[in-house]
């Protein structure tokens, strides 16, 4: 079973270790799905757990060279697995995604996506495609999902999102033109909301929530 060094956490060297699925839980400990920790542990610990799962999954799925099929070797000098036969190097994969708050006067656009649990409303988000800048992606996702044009796109902050290997990059953007027209596939309903009448919004740890909290603080 694999063990990978993750770096230090509060000055203590930390490792990710895989155990057999039938391994007994040590006394006073429990195996838990990562997602269930989301609102229970603090952000630093959640990020470490996310990193552990991503590193183990990457190592597990890059044991053989994708070009020539030779067994790869873990590098001792950087986080990569290298093919000793053809030299192909694989780094841990990260899929950047953008998430954007669209602002119109003192209103924010919130959307209910088909995959959201219960009646939650969140921000427009999506994966960056090859050939796109982050700003291109913001514009494309918003046009595709709710049919409006935005401008004045500015960076808000980012968050690792280990489900399974994303980096969420948060933005604010101003409404430019168009009427809300949901795609009906991913987004089933979207509307403009004001700080005083928000629907159910995402949990505390998410960047979506941080952006919405920022909006409420600044637009109330
Ligand atoms: Zn190879």
PDB file of C-alpha atoms and ligand atoms in Angstrom:
ATOM      1  CA  UNK A   1       0.000   0.000   0.000  1.00  0.00           C
ATOM      2  CA  UNK A   2       1.300   3.461  -0.780  1.00  0.00           C
ATOM      3  CA  UNK A   3       2.533   6.177   1.539  1.00  0.00           C
ATOM      4  CA  UNK A   4       3.270   9.691   0.286  1.00  0.00           C
ATOM      5  CA  UNK A   5       4.914  12.590   2.059  1.00  0.00           C
ATOM      6  CA  UNK A   6       2.714  15.692   2.030  1.00  0.00           C
ATOM      7  CA  UNK A   7       4.884  18.294   3.739  1.00  0.00           C
ATOM      8  CA  UNK A   8       4.481  19.682   7.230  1.00  0.00           C
ATOM      9  CA  UNK A   9       1.240  20.563   8.973  1.00  0.00           C
ATOM     10  CA  UNK A  10       1.632  22.813  12.037  1.00  0.00           C
ATOM     11  CA  UNK A  11       5.343  21.872  12.009  1.00  0.00           C
ATOM     12  CA  UNK A  12       4.635  18.136  11.997  1.00  0.00           C
ATOM     13  CA  UNK A  13       5.678  16.024   9.002  1.00  0.00           C
ATOM     14  CA  UNK A  14       2.520  14.645   7.400  1.00  0.00           C
ATOM     15  CA  UNK A  15       1.896  11.640   5.197  1.00  0.00           C
ATOM     16  CA  UNK A  16      -0.961  10.212   3.207  1.00  0.00           C
ATOM     17  CA  UNK A  17      -1.269   6.468   3.610  1.00  0.00           C
ATOM     18  CA  UNK A  18      -3.534   4.015   1.913  1.00  0.00           C
ATOM     19  CA  UNK A  19      -4.956   1.142   3.911  1.00  0.00           C
ATOM     20  CA  UNK A  20      -6.962  -1.904   2.888  1.00  0.00           C
ATOM     21  CA  UNK A  21     -10.680  -1.321   2.748  1.00  0.00           C
ATOM     22  CA  UNK A  22     -11.218  -3.886   5.524  1.00  0.00           C
ATOM     23  CA  UNK A  23      -8.610  -2.299   7.842  1.00  0.00           C
ATOM     24  CA  UNK A  24      -9.833  -1.854  11.422  1.00  0.00           C
ATOM     25  CA  UNK A  25     -10.180   1.708  12.692  1.00  0.00           C
ATOM     26  CA  UNK A  26      -7.726   2.542  15.484  1.00  0.00           C
ATOM     27  CA  UNK A  27      -9.427   3.206  18.795  1.00  0.00           C
ATOM     28  CA  UNK A  28     -11.014   6.641  18.963  1.00  0.00           C
ATOM     29  CA  UNK A  29     -10.664   7.178  15.194  1.00  0.00           C
ATOM     30  CA  UNK A  30     -12.971   6.755  12.239  1.00  0.00           C
ATOM     31  CA  UNK A  31     -12.725   6.601   8.450  1.00  0.00           C
ATOM     32  CA  UNK A  32     -14.820   9.345   6.908  1.00  0.00           C
ATOM     33  CA  UNK A  33     -15.567  10.470   3.353  1.00  0.00           C
ATOM     34  CA  UNK A  34     -13.801  13.753   2.582  1.00  0.00           C
ATOM     35  CA  UNK A  35     -16.993  15.549   1.640  1.00  0.00           C
ATOM     36  CA  UNK A  36     -18.541  14.834   5.037  1.00  0.00           C
ATOM     37  CA  UNK A  37     -15.690  16.753   6.733  1.00  0.00           C
ATOM     38  CA  UNK A  38     -16.397  19.809   4.665  1.00  0.00           C
ATOM     39  CA  UNK A  39     -18.204  21.789   7.371  1.00  0.00           C
ATOM     40  CA  UNK A  40     -16.738  20.000  10.387  1.00  0.00           C
ATOM     41  CA  UNK A  41     -12.985  20.558  10.435  1.00  0.00           C
ATOM     42  CA  UNK A  42     -11.142  23.830   9.970  1.00  0.00           C
ATOM     43  CA  UNK A  43     -10.023  24.916   6.541  1.00  0.00           C
ATOM     44  CA  UNK A  44      -6.316  24.027   6.916  1.00  0.00           C
ATOM     45  CA  UNK A  45      -7.054  20.486   7.973  1.00  0.00           C
ATOM     46  CA  UNK A  46      -9.665  20.094   5.248  1.00  0.00           C
ATOM     47  CA  UNK A  47      -7.107  21.218   2.675  1.00  0.00           C
ATOM     48  CA  UNK A  48      -4.534  18.748   3.990  1.00  0.00           C
ATOM     49  CA  UNK A  49      -7.067  15.921   3.763  1.00  0.00           C
ATOM     50  CA  UNK A  50      -7.950  17.065   0.240  1.00  0.00           C
ATOM     51  CA  UNK A  51      -4.305  17.103  -0.744  1.00  0.00           C
ATOM     52  CA  UNK A  52      -3.811  13.598   0.678  1.00  0.00           C
ATOM     53  CA  UNK A  53      -6.689  12.173  -1.331  1.00  0.00           C
ATOM     54  CA  UNK A  54      -5.620  13.918  -4.532  1.00  0.00           C
ATOM     55  CA  UNK A  55      -1.999  12.773  -4.208  1.00  0.00           C
ATOM     56  CA  UNK A  56      -2.972   9.157  -3.564  1.00  0.00           C
ATOM     57  CA  UNK A  57      -5.433   9.165  -6.462  1.00  0.00           C
ATOM     58  CA  UNK A  58      -2.835  10.691  -8.792  1.00  0.00           C
ATOM     59  CA  UNK A  59      -0.189   8.165  -7.759  1.00  0.00           C
ATOM     60  CA  UNK A  60      -2.662   5.318  -8.170  1.00  0.00           C
ATOM     61  CA  UNK A  61      -3.665   6.338 -11.707  1.00  0.00           C
ATOM     62  CA  UNK A  62      -0.143   7.115 -13.018  1.00  0.00           C
ATOM     63  CA  UNK A  63       1.658   3.846 -12.312  1.00  0.00           C
ATOM     64  CA  UNK A  64       2.226   3.216 -16.012  1.00  0.00           C
ATOM     65  CA  UNK A  65       3.388   5.512 -18.788  1.00  0.00           C
ATOM     66  CA  UNK A  66       0.478   6.762 -20.906  1.00  0.00           C
ATOM     67  CA  UNK A  67       2.731   6.798 -23.984  1.00  0.00           C
ATOM     68  CA  UNK A  68       4.658   3.502 -23.866  1.00  0.00           C
ATOM     69  CA  UNK A  69       3.126   1.515 -20.994  1.00  0.00           C
ATOM     70  CA  UNK A  70       6.329   1.132 -18.962  1.00  0.00           C
ATOM     71  CA  UNK A  71       6.006   1.238 -15.165  1.00  0.00           C
ATOM     72  CA  UNK A  72       6.748   4.766 -13.947  1.00  0.00           C
ATOM     73  CA  UNK A  73       9.010   5.785 -11.067  1.00  0.00           C
ATOM     74  CA  UNK A  74       8.292   8.379  -8.370  1.00  0.00           C
ATOM     75  CA  UNK A  75      10.785  11.249  -8.601  1.00  0.00           C
ATOM     76  CA  UNK A  76      12.907  11.981  -5.565  1.00  0.00           C
ATOM     77  CA  UNK A  77      13.430  15.635  -6.404  1.00  0.00           C
ATOM     78  CA  UNK A  78       9.940  16.839  -7.347  1.00  0.00           C
ATOM     79  CA  UNK A  79       6.307  15.744  -7.294  1.00  0.00           C
ATOM     80  CA  UNK A  80       6.194  13.716 -10.462  1.00  0.00           C
ATOM     81  CA  UNK A  81       6.273  10.188 -11.847  1.00  0.00           C
ATOM     82  CA  UNK A  82       8.675   9.612 -14.691  1.00  0.00           C
ATOM     83  CA  UNK A  83       8.829   6.898 -17.339  1.00  0.00           C
ATOM     84  CA  UNK A  84      12.329   5.312 -17.279  1.00  0.00           C
ATOM     85  CA  UNK A  85      11.890   4.136 -20.881  1.00  0.00           C
ATOM     86  CA  UNK A  86      10.688   7.159 -22.886  1.00  0.00           C
ATOM     87  CA  UNK A  87      11.180   9.949 -20.334  1.00  0.00           C
ATOM     88  CA  UNK A  88       7.544  11.115 -20.138  1.00  0.00           C
ATOM     89  CA  UNK A  89       6.958  13.008 -16.892  1.00  0.00           C
ATOM     90  CA  UNK A  90       3.535  13.154 -15.208  1.00  0.00           C
ATOM     91  CA  UNK A  91       2.750  15.803 -12.617  1.00  0.00           C
ATOM     92  CA  UNK A  92      -0.230  15.708 -10.257  1.00  0.00           C
ATOM     93  CA  UNK A  93      -3.166  16.907 -12.291  1.00  0.00           C
ATOM     94  CA  UNK A  94      -5.232  19.936 -11.396  1.00  0.00           C
ATOM     95  CA  UNK A  95      -8.303  21.071 -13.287  1.00  0.00           C
ATOM     96  CA  UNK A  96      -8.870  24.819 -12.905  1.00  0.00           C
ATOM     97  CA  UNK A  97     -12.463  25.947 -12.695  1.00  0.00           C
ATOM     98  CA  UNK A  98     -13.905  29.444 -12.401  1.00  0.00           C
ATOM     99  CA  UNK A  99     -16.749  30.576 -10.154  1.00  0.00           C
ATOM    100  CA  UNK A 100     -18.252  34.022 -10.560  1.00  0.00           C
ATOM    101  CA  UNK A 101     -20.587  36.385  -8.766  1.00  0.00           C
ATOM    102  CA  UNK A 102     -22.444  38.490 -11.328  1.00  0.00           C
ATOM    103  CA  UNK A 103     -23.430  41.875  -9.910  1.00  0.00           C
ATOM    104  CA  UNK A 104     -26.145  44.198 -11.258  1.00  0.00           C
ATOM    105  CA  UNK A 105     -26.712  47.413  -9.320  1.00  0.00           C
ATOM    106  CA  UNK A 106     -27.098  46.036  -5.790  1.00  0.00           C
ATOM    107  CA  UNK A 107     -28.251  42.593  -6.926  1.00  0.00           C
ATOM    108  CA  UNK A 108     -26.403  39.291  -7.312  1.00  0.00           C
ATOM    109  CA  UNK A 109     -27.257  36.475  -9.724  1.00  0.00           C
ATOM    110  CA  UNK A 110     -27.732  33.123  -7.993  1.00  0.00           C
ATOM    111  CA  UNK A 111     -28.593  29.886  -9.744  1.00  0.00           C
ATOM    112  CA  UNK A 112     -29.985  26.518  -8.826  1.00  0.00           C
ATOM    113  CA  UNK A 113     -28.046  23.758 -10.569  1.00  0.00           C
ATOM    114  CA  UNK A 114     -29.598  20.382 -11.276  1.00  0.00           C
ATOM    115  CA  UNK A 115     -26.985  18.563  -9.167  1.00  0.00           C
ATOM    116  CA  UNK A 116     -27.421  20.796  -6.083  1.00  0.00           C
ATOM    117  CA  UNK A 117     -28.930  19.173  -3.053  1.00  0.00           C
ATOM    118  CA  UNK A 118     -32.262  20.519  -1.805  1.00  0.00           C
ATOM    119  CA  UNK A 119     -33.137  24.040  -2.843  1.00  0.00           C
ATOM    120  CA  UNK A 120     -29.672  25.592  -2.734  1.00  0.00           C
ATOM    121  CA  UNK A 121     -28.681  28.503  -4.972  1.00  0.00           C
ATOM    122  CA  UNK A 122     -25.050  29.205  -5.870  1.00  0.00           C
ATOM    123  CA  UNK A 123     -22.800  30.986  -8.338  1.00  0.00           C
ATOM    124  CA  UNK A 124     -22.093  30.175 -11.975  1.00  0.00           C
ATOM    125  CA  UNK A 125     -19.082  27.868 -12.264  1.00  0.00           C
ATOM    126  CA  UNK A 126     -17.350  25.666 -14.800  1.00  0.00           C
ATOM    127  CA  UNK A 127     -14.100  24.108 -15.942  1.00  0.00           C
ATOM    128  CA  UNK A 128     -11.509  25.988 -17.965  1.00  0.00           C
ATOM    129  CA  UNK A 129     -11.003  24.566 -21.448  1.00  0.00           C
ATOM    130  CA  UNK A 130      -7.683  24.306 -23.309  1.00  0.00           C
ATOM    131  CA  UNK A 131      -6.965  27.557 -25.150  1.00  0.00           C
ATOM    132  CA  UNK A 132      -8.967  29.722 -22.746  1.00  0.00           C
ATOM    133  CA  UNK A 133      -7.872  32.362 -20.273  1.00  0.00           C
ATOM    134  CA  UNK A 134      -9.692  32.401 -16.947  1.00  0.00           C
ATOM    135  CA  UNK A 135     -11.572  35.507 -18.120  1.00  0.00           C
ATOM    136  CA  UNK A 136     -12.607  33.809 -21.382  1.00  0.00           C
ATOM    137  CA  UNK A 137     -13.955  30.949 -19.303  1.00  0.00           C
ATOM    138  CA  UNK A 138     -15.938  33.279 -17.008  1.00  0.00           C
ATOM    139  CA  UNK A 139     -17.606  34.881 -20.039  1.00  0.00           C
ATOM    140  CA  UNK A 140     -18.307  31.584 -21.810  1.00  0.00           C
ATOM    141  CA  UNK A 141     -19.753  29.782 -18.788  1.00  0.00           C
ATOM    142  CA  UNK A 142     -22.046  32.686 -17.936  1.00  0.00           C
ATOM    143  CA  UNK A 143     -23.247  32.994 -21.529  1.00  0.00           C
ATOM    144  CA  UNK A 144     -23.816  29.220 -21.801  1.00  0.00           C
ATOM    145  CA  UNK A 145     -25.581  28.767 -18.488  1.00  0.00           C
ATOM    146  CA  UNK A 146     -27.644  31.930 -18.053  1.00  0.00           C
ATOM    147  CA  UNK A 147     -27.363  33.742 -21.395  1.00  0.00           C
ATOM    148  CA  UNK A 148     -25.998  37.093 -20.277  1.00  0.00           C
ATOM    149  CA  UNK A 149     -22.928  39.205 -21.061  1.00  0.00           C
ATOM    150  CA  UNK A 150     -20.595  40.457 -18.324  1.00  0.00           C
ATOM    151  CA  UNK A 151     -17.655  42.849 -18.117  1.00  0.00           C
ATOM    152  CA  UNK A 152     -15.200  44.242 -15.547  1.00  0.00           C
ATOM    153  CA  UNK A 153     -14.116  40.748 -14.454  1.00  0.00           C
ATOM    154  CA  UNK A 154     -11.886  40.881 -11.363  1.00  0.00           C
ATOM    155  CA  UNK A 155     -10.187  38.266  -9.222  1.00  0.00           C
ATOM    156  CA  UNK A 156     -11.638  37.456  -5.818  1.00  0.00           C
ATOM    157  CA  UNK A 157      -9.619  34.510  -4.465  1.00  0.00           C
ATOM    158  CA  UNK A 158      -9.115  30.794  -4.931  1.00  0.00           C
ATOM    159  CA  UNK A 159      -9.717  27.517  -3.169  1.00  0.00           C
ATOM    160  CA  UNK A 160      -8.614  23.963  -3.676  1.00  0.00           C
ATOM    161  CA  UNK A 161     -11.552  21.756  -4.511  1.00  0.00           C
ATOM    162  CA  UNK A 162     -10.532  18.115  -4.237  1.00  0.00           C
ATOM    163  CA  UNK A 163     -13.665  16.634  -5.861  1.00  0.00           C
ATOM    164  CA  UNK A 164     -11.761  15.131  -7.527  1.00  0.00           C
ATOM    165  CA  UNK A 165      -8.898  17.507  -8.443  1.00  0.00           C
ATOM    166  CA  UNK A 166     -10.008  21.081  -9.079  1.00  0.00           C
ATOM    167  CA  UNK A 167      -8.717  24.489  -8.236  1.00  0.00           C
ATOM    168  CA  UNK A 168     -11.606  26.941  -7.947  1.00  0.00           C
ATOM    169  CA  UNK A 169     -10.745  30.477  -9.017  1.00  0.00           C
ATOM    170  CA  UNK A 170     -13.280  33.021  -7.806  1.00  0.00           C
ATOM    171  CA  UNK A 171     -14.249  36.207  -9.685  1.00  0.00           C
ATOM    172  CA  UNK A 172     -16.634  39.127  -9.536  1.00  0.00           C
ATOM    173  CA  UNK A 173     -18.135  40.458 -12.761  1.00  0.00           C
ATOM    174  CA  UNK A 174     -20.571  43.207 -13.679  1.00  0.00           C
ATOM    175  CA  UNK A 175     -23.730  42.608 -15.695  1.00  0.00           C
ATOM    176  CA  UNK A 176     -23.493  44.115 -19.185  1.00  0.00           C
ATOM    177  CA  UNK A 177     -26.529  42.980 -21.198  1.00  0.00           C
ATOM    178  CA  UNK A 178     -29.084  40.252 -21.872  1.00  0.00           C
ATOM    179  CA  UNK A 179     -32.003  38.563 -20.143  1.00  0.00           C
ATOM    180  CA  UNK A 180     -31.516  35.536 -17.888  1.00  0.00           C
ATOM    181  CA  UNK A 181     -32.063  32.424 -20.005  1.00  0.00           C
ATOM    182  CA  UNK A 182     -31.055  29.227 -18.229  1.00  0.00           C
ATOM    183  CA  UNK A 183     -29.594  26.360 -20.220  1.00  0.00           C
ATOM    184  CA  UNK A 184     -32.088  23.926 -18.640  1.00  0.00           C
ATOM    185  CA  UNK A 185     -29.390  21.258 -18.503  1.00  0.00           C
ATOM    186  CA  UNK A 186     -26.971  22.282 -15.791  1.00  0.00           C
ATOM    187  CA  UNK A 187     -28.875  25.298 -14.468  1.00  0.00           C
ATOM    188  CA  UNK A 188     -32.599  24.927 -13.915  1.00  0.00           C
ATOM    189  CA  UNK A 189     -33.379  28.328 -12.404  1.00  0.00           C
ATOM    190  CA  UNK A 190     -31.525  31.603 -11.897  1.00  0.00           C
ATOM    191  CA  UNK A 191     -32.552  35.023 -10.694  1.00  0.00           C
ATOM    192  CA  UNK A 192     -31.337  38.321  -9.252  1.00  0.00           C
ATOM    193  CA  UNK A 193     -31.340  38.541  -5.476  1.00  0.00           C
ATOM    194  CA  UNK A 194     -30.737  41.293  -2.936  1.00  0.00           C
ATOM    195  CA  UNK A 195     -28.829  40.998   0.363  1.00  0.00           C
ATOM    196  CA  UNK A 196     -32.098  40.966   2.326  1.00  0.00           C
ATOM    197  CA  UNK A 197     -33.846  38.144   0.436  1.00  0.00           C
ATOM    198  CA  UNK A 198     -31.222  35.476  -0.304  1.00  0.00           C
ATOM    199  CA  UNK A 199     -32.331  31.880  -0.924  1.00  0.00           C
ATOM    200  CA  UNK A 200     -30.560  28.851   0.640  1.00  0.00           C
ATOM    201  CA  UNK A 201     -26.838  29.341  -0.116  1.00  0.00           C
ATOM    202  CA  UNK A 202     -23.746  27.060   0.056  1.00  0.00           C
ATOM    203  CA  UNK A 203     -22.023  26.108   3.314  1.00  0.00           C
ATOM    204  CA  UNK A 204     -19.390  28.114   5.111  1.00  0.00           C
ATOM    205  CA  UNK A 205     -16.197  26.509   3.829  1.00  0.00           C
ATOM    206  CA  UNK A 206     -16.886  26.980   0.131  1.00  0.00           C
ATOM    207  CA  UNK A 207     -15.518  29.844  -1.923  1.00  0.00           C
ATOM    208  CA  UNK A 208     -19.059  30.363  -3.255  1.00  0.00           C
ATOM    209  CA  UNK A 209     -20.140  31.167   0.287  1.00  0.00           C
ATOM    210  CA  UNK A 210     -17.155  33.462   0.850  1.00  0.00           C
ATOM    211  CA  UNK A 211     -18.007  35.462  -2.250  1.00  0.00           C
ATOM    212  CA  UNK A 212     -21.707  35.671  -1.320  1.00  0.00           C
ATOM    213  CA  UNK A 213     -20.797  36.748   2.237  1.00  0.00           C
ATOM    214  CA  UNK A 214     -18.521  39.418   0.760  1.00  0.00           C
ATOM    215  CA  UNK A 215     -21.407  40.615  -1.410  1.00  0.00           C
ATOM    216  CA  UNK A 216     -23.814  40.813   1.547  1.00  0.00           C
ATOM    217  CA  UNK A 217     -21.273  42.739   3.593  1.00  0.00           C
ATOM    218  CA  UNK A 218     -20.567  45.235   0.838  1.00  0.00           C
ATOM    219  CA  UNK A 219     -23.981  45.657  -0.740  1.00  0.00           C
ATOM    220  CA  UNK A 220     -26.314  45.747   2.261  1.00  0.00           C
TER     221      UNK A 220
HETATM  222 ZN1  LIG B   1       7.097   5.855 -21.518  1.00  0.00          ZN
END
